[in-house]
PDB file of C-alpha atoms in Angstrom:
ATOM      1  CA  ALA A 199     138.746 112.311 159.606  1.00 72.00           C
ATOM      2  CA  GLN A 200     140.090 108.975 158.876  1.00 81.00           C
ATOM      3  CA  SER A 201     143.036 107.916 156.273  1.00 88.00           C
ATOM      4  CA  VAL A 202     144.755 105.275 155.786  1.00 92.00           C
ATOM      5  CA  THR A 203     148.085 104.806 154.759  1.00 95.00           C
ATOM      6  CA  GLN A 204     150.126 101.193 153.039  1.00 95.00           C
ATOM      7  CA  LEU A 205     153.998 102.471 152.778  1.00 96.00           C
ATOM      8  CA  ASP A 206     154.648  99.922 150.011  1.00 95.00           C
ATOM      9  CA  SER A 207     153.633 100.390 147.393  1.00 94.00           C
ATOM     10  CA  HIS A 208     154.942  96.994 145.843  1.00 97.00           C
ATOM     11  CA  VAL A 209     155.735  94.341 147.895  1.00 98.00           C
ATOM     12  CA  SER A 210     158.292  91.157 146.505  1.00 98.00           C
ATOM     13  CA  VAL A 211     158.748  87.737 147.898  1.00 97.00           C
ATOM     14  CA  SER A 212     160.041  84.414 147.530  1.00 97.00           C
ATOM     15  CA  GLU A 213     157.117  80.785 148.204  1.00 97.00           C
ATOM     16  CA  GLY A 214     158.038  80.136 151.332  1.00 97.00           C
ATOM     17  CA  THR A 215     159.069  84.188 153.247  1.00 97.00           C
ATOM     18  CA  PRO A 216     157.050  85.917 155.015  1.00 98.00           C
ATOM     19  CA  VAL A 217     154.860  88.356 154.298  1.00 98.00           C
ATOM     20  CA  LEU A 218     154.676  91.875 155.664  1.00 98.00           C
ATOM     21  CA  LEU A 219     151.961  94.617 153.933  1.00 98.00           C
ATOM     22  CA  ARG A 220     152.132  97.368 156.124  1.00 98.00           C
ATOM     23  CA  CYS A 221     149.087  99.959 156.782  1.00 97.00           C
ATOM     24  CA  ASN A 222     149.335 103.333 159.440  1.00 97.00           C
ATOM     25  CA  TYR A 223     145.794 104.516 159.390  1.00 94.00           C
ATOM     26  CA  SER A 224     144.003 107.679 161.530  1.00 90.00           C
ATOM     27  CA  SER A 225     141.210 107.886 162.804  1.00 82.00           C
ATOM     28  CA  SER A 226     138.955 111.035 165.475  1.00 76.00           C
ATOM     29  CA  TYR A 227     137.237 107.763 166.887  1.00 75.00           C
ATOM     30  CA  SER A 228     137.882 104.832 167.834  1.00 77.00           C
ATOM     31  CA  PRO A 229     138.194 102.802 164.020  1.00 83.00           C
ATOM     32  CA  SER A 230     137.396 100.071 162.762  1.00 86.00           C
ATOM     33  CA  LEU A 231     140.499  97.973 160.549  1.00 90.00           C
ATOM     34  CA  PHE A 232     139.786  95.507 158.295  1.00 92.00           C
ATOM     35  CA  TRP A 233     142.227  94.117 155.047  1.00 96.00           C
ATOM     36  CA  TYR A 234     140.938  93.063 151.730  1.00 95.00           C
ATOM     37  CA  VAL A 235     142.389  91.229 148.605  1.00 96.00           C
ATOM     38  CA  GLN A 236     141.470  91.682 145.033  1.00 93.00           C
ATOM     39  CA  HIS A 237     142.313  89.106 142.844  1.00 92.00           C
ATOM     40  CA  PRO A 238     143.091  90.433 139.594  1.00 86.00           C
ATOM     41  CA  ASN A 239     139.885  91.424 137.433  1.00 80.00           C
ATOM     42  CA  LYS A 240     138.381  90.067 140.621  1.00 83.00           C
ATOM     43  CA  GLY A 241     135.759  92.168 143.406  1.00 85.00           C
ATOM     44  CA  LEU A 242     137.399  92.667 146.963  1.00 91.00           C
ATOM     45  CA  GLN A 243     137.445  89.585 149.693  1.00 91.00           C
ATOM     46  CA  LEU A 244     137.899  90.864 153.201  1.00 91.00           C
ATOM     47  CA  LEU A 245     140.643  89.001 154.839  1.00 95.00           C
ATOM     48  CA  LEU A 246     140.172  90.139 158.474  1.00 93.00           C
ATOM     49  CA  LYS A 247     138.470  92.598 160.262  1.00 90.00           C
ATOM     50  CA  TYR A 248     139.477  94.503 163.585  1.00 90.00           C
ATOM     51  CA  THR A 249     137.035  96.207 165.723  1.00 81.00           C
ATOM     52  CA  SER A 250     137.703  96.522 169.478  1.00 75.00           C
ATOM     53  CA  ALA A 251     137.969  92.461 170.295  1.00 75.00           C
ATOM     54  CA  ALA A 252     142.167  91.175 171.148  1.00 83.00           C
ATOM     55  CA  THR A 253     144.086  92.968 169.057  1.00 88.00           C
ATOM     56  CA  LEU A 254     145.517  91.071 167.160  1.00 94.00           C
ATOM     57  CA  VAL A 255     143.595  89.089 164.488  1.00 94.00           C
ATOM     58  CA  LYS A 256     143.518  86.298 162.347  1.00 95.00           C
ATOM     59  CA  GLY A 257     142.393  86.141 158.791  1.00 94.00           C
ATOM     60  CA  ILE A 258     142.100  83.000 155.731  1.00 94.00           C
ATOM     61  CA  ASN A 259     144.898  81.918 154.321  1.00 94.00           C
ATOM     62  CA  GLY A 260     146.563  82.427 157.532  1.00 96.00           C
ATOM     63  CA  PHE A 261     147.354  85.772 157.285  1.00 97.00           C
ATOM     64  CA  GLU A 262     147.399  88.300 161.284  1.00 97.00           C
ATOM     65  CA  ALA A 263     146.949  91.415 161.274  1.00 97.00           C
ATOM     66  CA  GLU A 264     147.760  93.546 164.642  1.00 94.00           C
ATOM     67  CA  PHE A 265     145.755  96.690 165.944  1.00 93.00           C
ATOM     68  CA  LYS A 266     148.856  98.344 167.565  1.00 93.00           C
ATOM     69  CA  LYS A 267     147.198 102.664 169.200  1.00 90.00           C
ATOM     70  CA  SER A 268     150.355 103.198 170.469  1.00 91.00           C
ATOM     71  CA  GLU A 269     151.494 103.384 166.699  1.00 93.00           C
ATOM     72  CA  THR A 270     147.904 103.538 164.617  1.00 93.00           C
ATOM     73  CA  SER A 271     149.689 100.674 162.660  1.00 95.00           C
ATOM     74  CA  PHE A 272     147.544  97.638 161.581  1.00 96.00           C
ATOM     75  CA  HIS A 273     150.281  95.292 159.234  1.00 97.00           C
ATOM     76  CA  LEU A 274     149.326  92.250 157.870  1.00 98.00           C
ATOM     77  CA  THR A 275     151.363  89.872 157.919  1.00 98.00           C
ATOM     78  CA  LYS A 276     152.281  86.029 156.969  1.00 98.00           C
ATOM     79  CA  PRO A 277     154.867  82.881 158.119  1.00 97.00           C
ATOM     80  CA  SER A 278     155.270  81.765 154.802  1.00 97.00           C
ATOM     81  CA  ALA A 279     154.396  83.367 151.195  1.00 97.00           C
ATOM     82  CA  HIS A 280     152.249  80.973 148.474  1.00 96.00           C
ATOM     83  CA  MET A 281     151.828  81.675 144.988  1.00 96.00           C
ATOM     84  CA  SER A 282     148.124  82.162 145.002  1.00 95.00           C
ATOM     85  CA  ASP A 283     148.895  85.197 147.447  1.00 97.00           C
ATOM     86  CA  ALA A 284     149.672  87.074 145.232  1.00 97.00           C
ATOM     87  CA  ALA A 285     147.143  89.799 144.653  1.00 96.00           C
ATOM     88  CA  GLU A 286     146.325  93.318 145.613  1.00 95.00           C
ATOM     89  CA  TYR A 287     145.738  94.594 148.747  1.00 96.00           C
ATOM     90  CA  PHE A 288     143.917  96.751 150.769  1.00 94.00           C
ATOM     91  CA  CYS A 289     144.186  98.516 154.611  1.00 95.00           C
ATOM     92  CA  VAL A 290     140.819  99.736 155.173  1.00 92.00           C
ATOM     93  CA  VAL A 291     139.480 101.796 157.957  1.00 89.00           C
ATOM     94  CA  SER A 292     135.461 103.096 159.131  1.00 83.00           C
ATOM     95  CA  GLU A 293     135.120 105.044 162.091  1.00 71.00           C
ATOM     96  CA  ARG A 294     132.916 103.824 165.036  1.00 64.00           C
ATOM     97  CA  GLY A 295     130.574 106.342 165.649  1.00 60.00           C
ATOM     98  CA  THR A 296     129.265 107.181 162.501  1.00 58.00           C
ATOM     99  CA  SER A 297     125.683 106.739 161.218  1.00 53.00           C
ATOM    100  CA  TYR A 298     126.509 105.081 158.075  1.00 61.00           C
ATOM    101  CA  GLY A 299     129.964 103.465 158.166  1.00 64.00           C
ATOM    102  CA  LYS A 300     131.593 104.834 155.541  1.00 72.00           C
ATOM    103  CA  LEU A 301     135.530 103.396 154.301  1.00 81.00           C
ATOM    104  CA  THR A 302     138.114 104.531 153.816  1.00 86.00           C
ATOM    105  CA  PHE A 303     140.684 102.692 151.340  1.00 89.00           C
ATOM    106  CA  GLY A 304     144.173 102.907 151.560  1.00 91.00           C
ATOM    107  CA  GLN A 305     146.332 103.095 147.991  1.00 90.00           C
ATOM    108  CA  GLY A 306     147.038  99.159 147.610  1.00 93.00           C
ATOM    109  CA  THR A 307     149.642  97.585 148.119  1.00 96.00           C
ATOM    110  CA  ILE A 308     150.831  94.956 145.244  1.00 96.00           C
ATOM    111  CA  LEU A 309     152.087  91.351 145.936  1.00 97.00           C
ATOM    112  CA  THR A 310     154.609  89.055 144.056  1.00 97.00           C
ATOM    113  CA  VAL A 311     155.076  86.233 144.801  1.00 97.00           C
ATOM    114  CA  HIS A 312     158.397  84.365 143.385  1.00 96.00           C
ATOM    115  CA  PRO A 313     158.662  80.652 142.518  1.00 94.00           C
TER     116      PRO A 313
ATOM    117  CA  ASP B 102     130.016  87.216 145.107  1.00 49.00           C
ATOM    118  CA  ALA B 103     127.529  85.302 147.360  1.00 65.00           C
ATOM    119  CA  GLY B 104     124.071  87.968 147.901  1.00 92.00           C
ATOM    120  CA  ILE B 105     125.110  90.808 145.626  1.00 94.00           C
ATOM    121  CA  THR B 106     125.223  90.977 142.137  1.00 95.00           C
ATOM    122  CA  GLN B 107     125.909  93.871 140.074  1.00 96.00           C
ATOM    123  CA  SER B 108     124.631  94.466 136.155  1.00 96.00           C
ATOM    124  CA  PRO B 109     125.712  94.811 133.458  1.00 96.00           C
ATOM    125  CA  ARG B 110     129.879  93.300 133.516  1.00 94.00           C
ATOM    126  CA  HIS B 111     130.574  95.530 131.015  1.00 96.00           C
ATOM    127  CA  LYS B 112     129.720  98.088 128.971  1.00 97.00           C
ATOM    128  CA  VAL B 113     130.555 100.133 126.391  1.00 97.00           C
ATOM    129  CA  THR B 114     128.925 103.196 126.382  1.00 96.00           C
ATOM    130  CA  GLU B 115     128.871 106.869 124.624  1.00 96.00           C
ATOM    131  CA  THR B 116     129.914 110.608 125.308  1.00 97.00           C
ATOM    132  CA  GLY B 117     126.399 112.440 126.907  1.00 97.00           C
ATOM    133  CA  THR B 118     124.824 109.302 127.349  1.00 96.00           C
ATOM    134  CA  PRO B 119     123.011 108.315 130.584  1.00 96.00           C
ATOM    135  CA  VAL B 120     123.579 105.022 132.172  1.00 97.00           C
ATOM    136  CA  THR B 121     122.370 103.053 134.784  1.00 98.00           C
ATOM    137  CA  LEU B 122     124.130 100.116 136.879  1.00 98.00           C
ATOM    138  CA  ARG B 123     122.342  97.903 138.756  1.00 98.00           C
ATOM    139  CA  CYS B 124     123.114  96.344 142.558  1.00 98.00           C
ATOM    140  CA  HIS B 125     121.394  93.503 143.439  1.00 97.00           C
ATOM    141  CA  GLN B 126     121.717  92.289 147.406  1.00 97.00           C
ATOM    142  CA  THR B 127     119.666  88.360 148.364  1.00 96.00           C
ATOM    143  CA  GLU B 128     121.282  89.827 152.104  1.00 94.00           C
ATOM    144  CA  ASN B 129     118.766  92.598 153.103  1.00 94.00           C
ATOM    145  CA  HIS B 130     121.461  94.607 155.074  1.00 93.00           C
ATOM    146  CA  ARG B 131     120.482  97.948 155.517  1.00 91.00           C
ATOM    147  CA  TYR B 132     123.774  99.676 153.678  1.00 91.00           C
ATOM    148  CA  MET B 133     124.534  99.791 149.978  1.00 94.00           C
ATOM    149  CA  TYR B 134     127.117 101.460 148.487  1.00 94.00           C
ATOM    150  CA  TRP B 135     129.145 102.820 145.521  1.00 96.00           C
ATOM    151  CA  TYR B 136     132.576 102.784 144.687  1.00 94.00           C
ATOM    152  CA  ARG B 137     134.767 103.778 141.550  1.00 95.00           C
ATOM    153  CA  GLN B 138     138.126 102.201 141.714  1.00 93.00           C
ATOM    154  CA  ASP B 139     140.625 103.541 139.574  1.00 91.00           C
ATOM    155  CA  PRO B 140     144.935 103.276 139.814  1.00 83.00           C
ATOM    156  CA  GLY B 141     146.537 105.004 142.229  1.00 77.00           C
ATOM    157  CA  HIS B 142     143.620 106.462 143.746  1.00 80.00           C
ATOM    158  CA  GLY B 143     142.115 102.682 145.628  1.00 82.00           C
ATOM    159  CA  LEU B 144     138.817 102.812 145.725  1.00 88.00           C
ATOM    160  CA  ARG B 145     136.546 105.837 146.396  1.00 90.00           C
ATOM    161  CA  LEU B 146     132.739 106.775 147.349  1.00 90.00           C
ATOM    162  CA  ILE B 147     130.812 107.484 144.757  1.00 94.00           C
ATOM    163  CA  HIS B 148     127.085 107.535 147.297  1.00 94.00           C
ATOM    164  CA  TYR B 149     125.755 104.955 150.045  1.00 92.00           C
ATOM    165  CA  SER B 150     122.446 105.058 150.948  1.00 93.00           C
ATOM    166  CA  TYR B 151     120.987 103.634 154.870  1.00 89.00           C
ATOM    167  CA  GLY B 152     117.980 102.692 153.833  1.00 91.00           C
ATOM    168  CA  VAL B 153     114.954 102.892 151.073  1.00 94.00           C
ATOM    169  CA  LYS B 154     114.899 106.286 149.866  1.00 92.00           C
ATOM    170  CA  ASP B 155     117.322 106.561 152.273  1.00 93.00           C
ATOM    171  CA  THR B 156     120.817 107.902 150.787  1.00 94.00           C
ATOM    172  CA  ASP B 157     123.638 110.468 150.501  1.00 91.00           C
ATOM    173  CA  LYS B 158     126.487 111.350 148.899  1.00 92.00           C
ATOM    174  CA  GLY B 159     130.523 110.098 149.251  1.00 89.00           C
ATOM    175  CA  GLU B 160     133.693 112.264 148.253  1.00 87.00           C
ATOM    176  CA  VAL B 161     133.296 111.660 143.840  1.00 94.00           C
ATOM    177  CA  SER B 162     129.616 112.265 143.743  1.00 95.00           C
ATOM    178  CA  ASP B 163     129.743 115.335 141.478  1.00 95.00           C
ATOM    179  CA  GLY B 164     127.593 113.403 137.876  1.00 96.00           C
ATOM    180  CA  TYR B 165     126.953 110.834 139.442  1.00 97.00           C
ATOM    181  CA  SER B 166     122.670 110.053 141.066  1.00 97.00           C
ATOM    182  CA  VAL B 167     121.526 107.127 142.906  1.00 97.00           C
ATOM    183  CA  SER B 168     117.928 105.397 144.038  1.00 97.00           C
ATOM    184  CA  ARG B 169     117.118 102.381 146.140  1.00 97.00           C
ATOM    185  CA  SER B 170     112.967 101.796 145.750  1.00 96.00           C
ATOM    186  CA  LYS B 171     113.246  99.366 147.811  1.00 96.00           C
ATOM    187  CA  THR B 172     115.657  96.874 150.326  1.00 96.00           C
ATOM    188  CA  GLU B 173     117.347  94.784 147.252  1.00 97.00           C
ATOM    189  CA  ASP B 174     117.935  97.296 144.651  1.00 97.00           C
ATOM    190  CA  PHE B 175     120.700 100.018 144.843  1.00 98.00           C
ATOM    191  CA  LEU B 176     121.091 102.209 141.188  1.00 98.00           C
ATOM    192  CA  LEU B 177     123.772 103.828 139.509  1.00 98.00           C
ATOM    193  CA  THR B 178     123.036 106.849 137.228  1.00 98.00           C
ATOM    194  CA  LEU B 179     125.977 109.125 135.746  1.00 97.00           C
ATOM    195  CA  GLU B 180     123.548 111.540 133.956  1.00 93.00           C
ATOM    196  CA  SER B 181     125.545 112.514 130.764  1.00 96.00           C
ATOM    197  CA  ALA B 182     128.311 110.328 131.079  1.00 97.00           C
ATOM    198  CA  THR B 183     131.626 111.256 130.069  1.00 97.00           C
ATOM    199  CA  SER B 184     135.849 110.020 129.857  1.00 96.00           C
ATOM    200  CA  SER B 185     136.239 110.793 133.403  1.00 96.00           C
ATOM    201  CA  GLN B 186     134.062 108.187 134.484  1.00 97.00           C
ATOM    202  CA  THR B 187     135.598 105.366 132.998  1.00 97.00           C
ATOM    203  CA  SER B 188     136.318 102.514 136.289  1.00 97.00           C
ATOM    204  CA  VAL B 189     135.478  99.832 137.433  1.00 96.00           C
ATOM    205  CA  TYR B 190     132.779 100.223 140.030  1.00 97.00           C
ATOM    206  CA  PHE B 191     132.295  98.169 142.918  1.00 95.00           C
ATOM    207  CA  CYS B 192     128.877  97.963 144.858  1.00 96.00           C
ATOM    208  CA  ALA B 193     129.339  96.756 148.553  1.00 93.00           C
ATOM    209  CA  ILE B 194     127.209  96.086 151.356  1.00 93.00           C
ATOM    210  CA  SER B 195     126.921  96.053 154.949  1.00 89.00           C
ATOM    211  CA  PRO B 196     124.812  94.781 157.627  1.00 87.00           C
ATOM    212  CA  GLY B 197     126.337  97.589 159.793  1.00 79.00           C
ATOM    213  CA  GLN B 198     130.110  98.954 160.377  1.00 67.00           C
ATOM    214  CA  GLU B 199     131.774  96.872 162.324  1.00 70.00           C
ATOM    215  CA  TYR B 200     130.824  93.926 159.872  1.00 74.00           C
ATOM    216  CA  GLY B 201     132.706  95.084 156.820  1.00 76.00           C
ATOM    217  CA  TYR B 202     131.320  94.921 153.727  1.00 85.00           C
ATOM    218  CA  THR B 203     130.687  92.137 150.807  1.00 90.00           C
ATOM    219  CA  PHE B 204     131.510  93.738 147.044  1.00 92.00           C
ATOM    220  CA  GLY B 205     130.468  92.807 144.326  1.00 93.00           C
ATOM    221  CA  SER B 206     131.973  91.346 141.310  1.00 91.00           C
ATOM    222  CA  GLY B 207     132.392  94.536 139.830  1.00 94.00           C
ATOM    223  CA  THR B 208     130.983  96.396 136.586  1.00 96.00           C
ATOM    224  CA  ARG B 209     133.799  97.519 133.876  1.00 95.00           C
ATOM    225  CA  LEU B 210     132.538 101.009 132.360  1.00 97.00           C
ATOM    226  CA  THR B 211     133.826 101.847 129.009  1.00 97.00           C
ATOM    227  CA  VAL B 212     133.420 105.478 128.032  1.00 97.00           C
ATOM    228  CA  VAL B 213     133.988 106.787 124.656  1.00 96.00           C
TER     229      VAL B 213
END
């Protein structure tokens, strides 16, 4: 079985300050991990993915995430927030080895960026 | 989103009526999925398909059925719509589980 816990339902930062969105996962198999972003009334866009290569993954728009197996974490970071980063972010796990790649979503973290 | 379209984008329907949502892809991906998104629940899997005429249930499949008669189309049917099925529905496609999914723009369904 697999599960995802996003530790913060809301995160608020000032423009230009670092962003940290926290995610812990549970998986019976070697996981693939993803971060998706959803802007208001829009679909979901893939930010980055981890699939067993480098543990530090770089994504679009300056975001990156580090896979830490010992801590079962996959936190999303960005050095400097922009106003356009305001959105909802989802951490997602997929168990490799399953036949259909079912994704399990976290409940989401809403990021607010203040001027 | 490139390569995947959902229709309709918005729909209001009455309780007890059947409703069909369509997902169309031009990427020739093997896997297609239907999710619903509700506040506080993230996205939950309704049904998925791993090939033409090959479908299976997800975690919230009660009251829903699907069909995939060709690679590019995946239909979601609410057999008798209820107010609890008011939600935003997303279709997703994938060539394989390590590649992640591409999501459609969603269908906002309201059952009154």
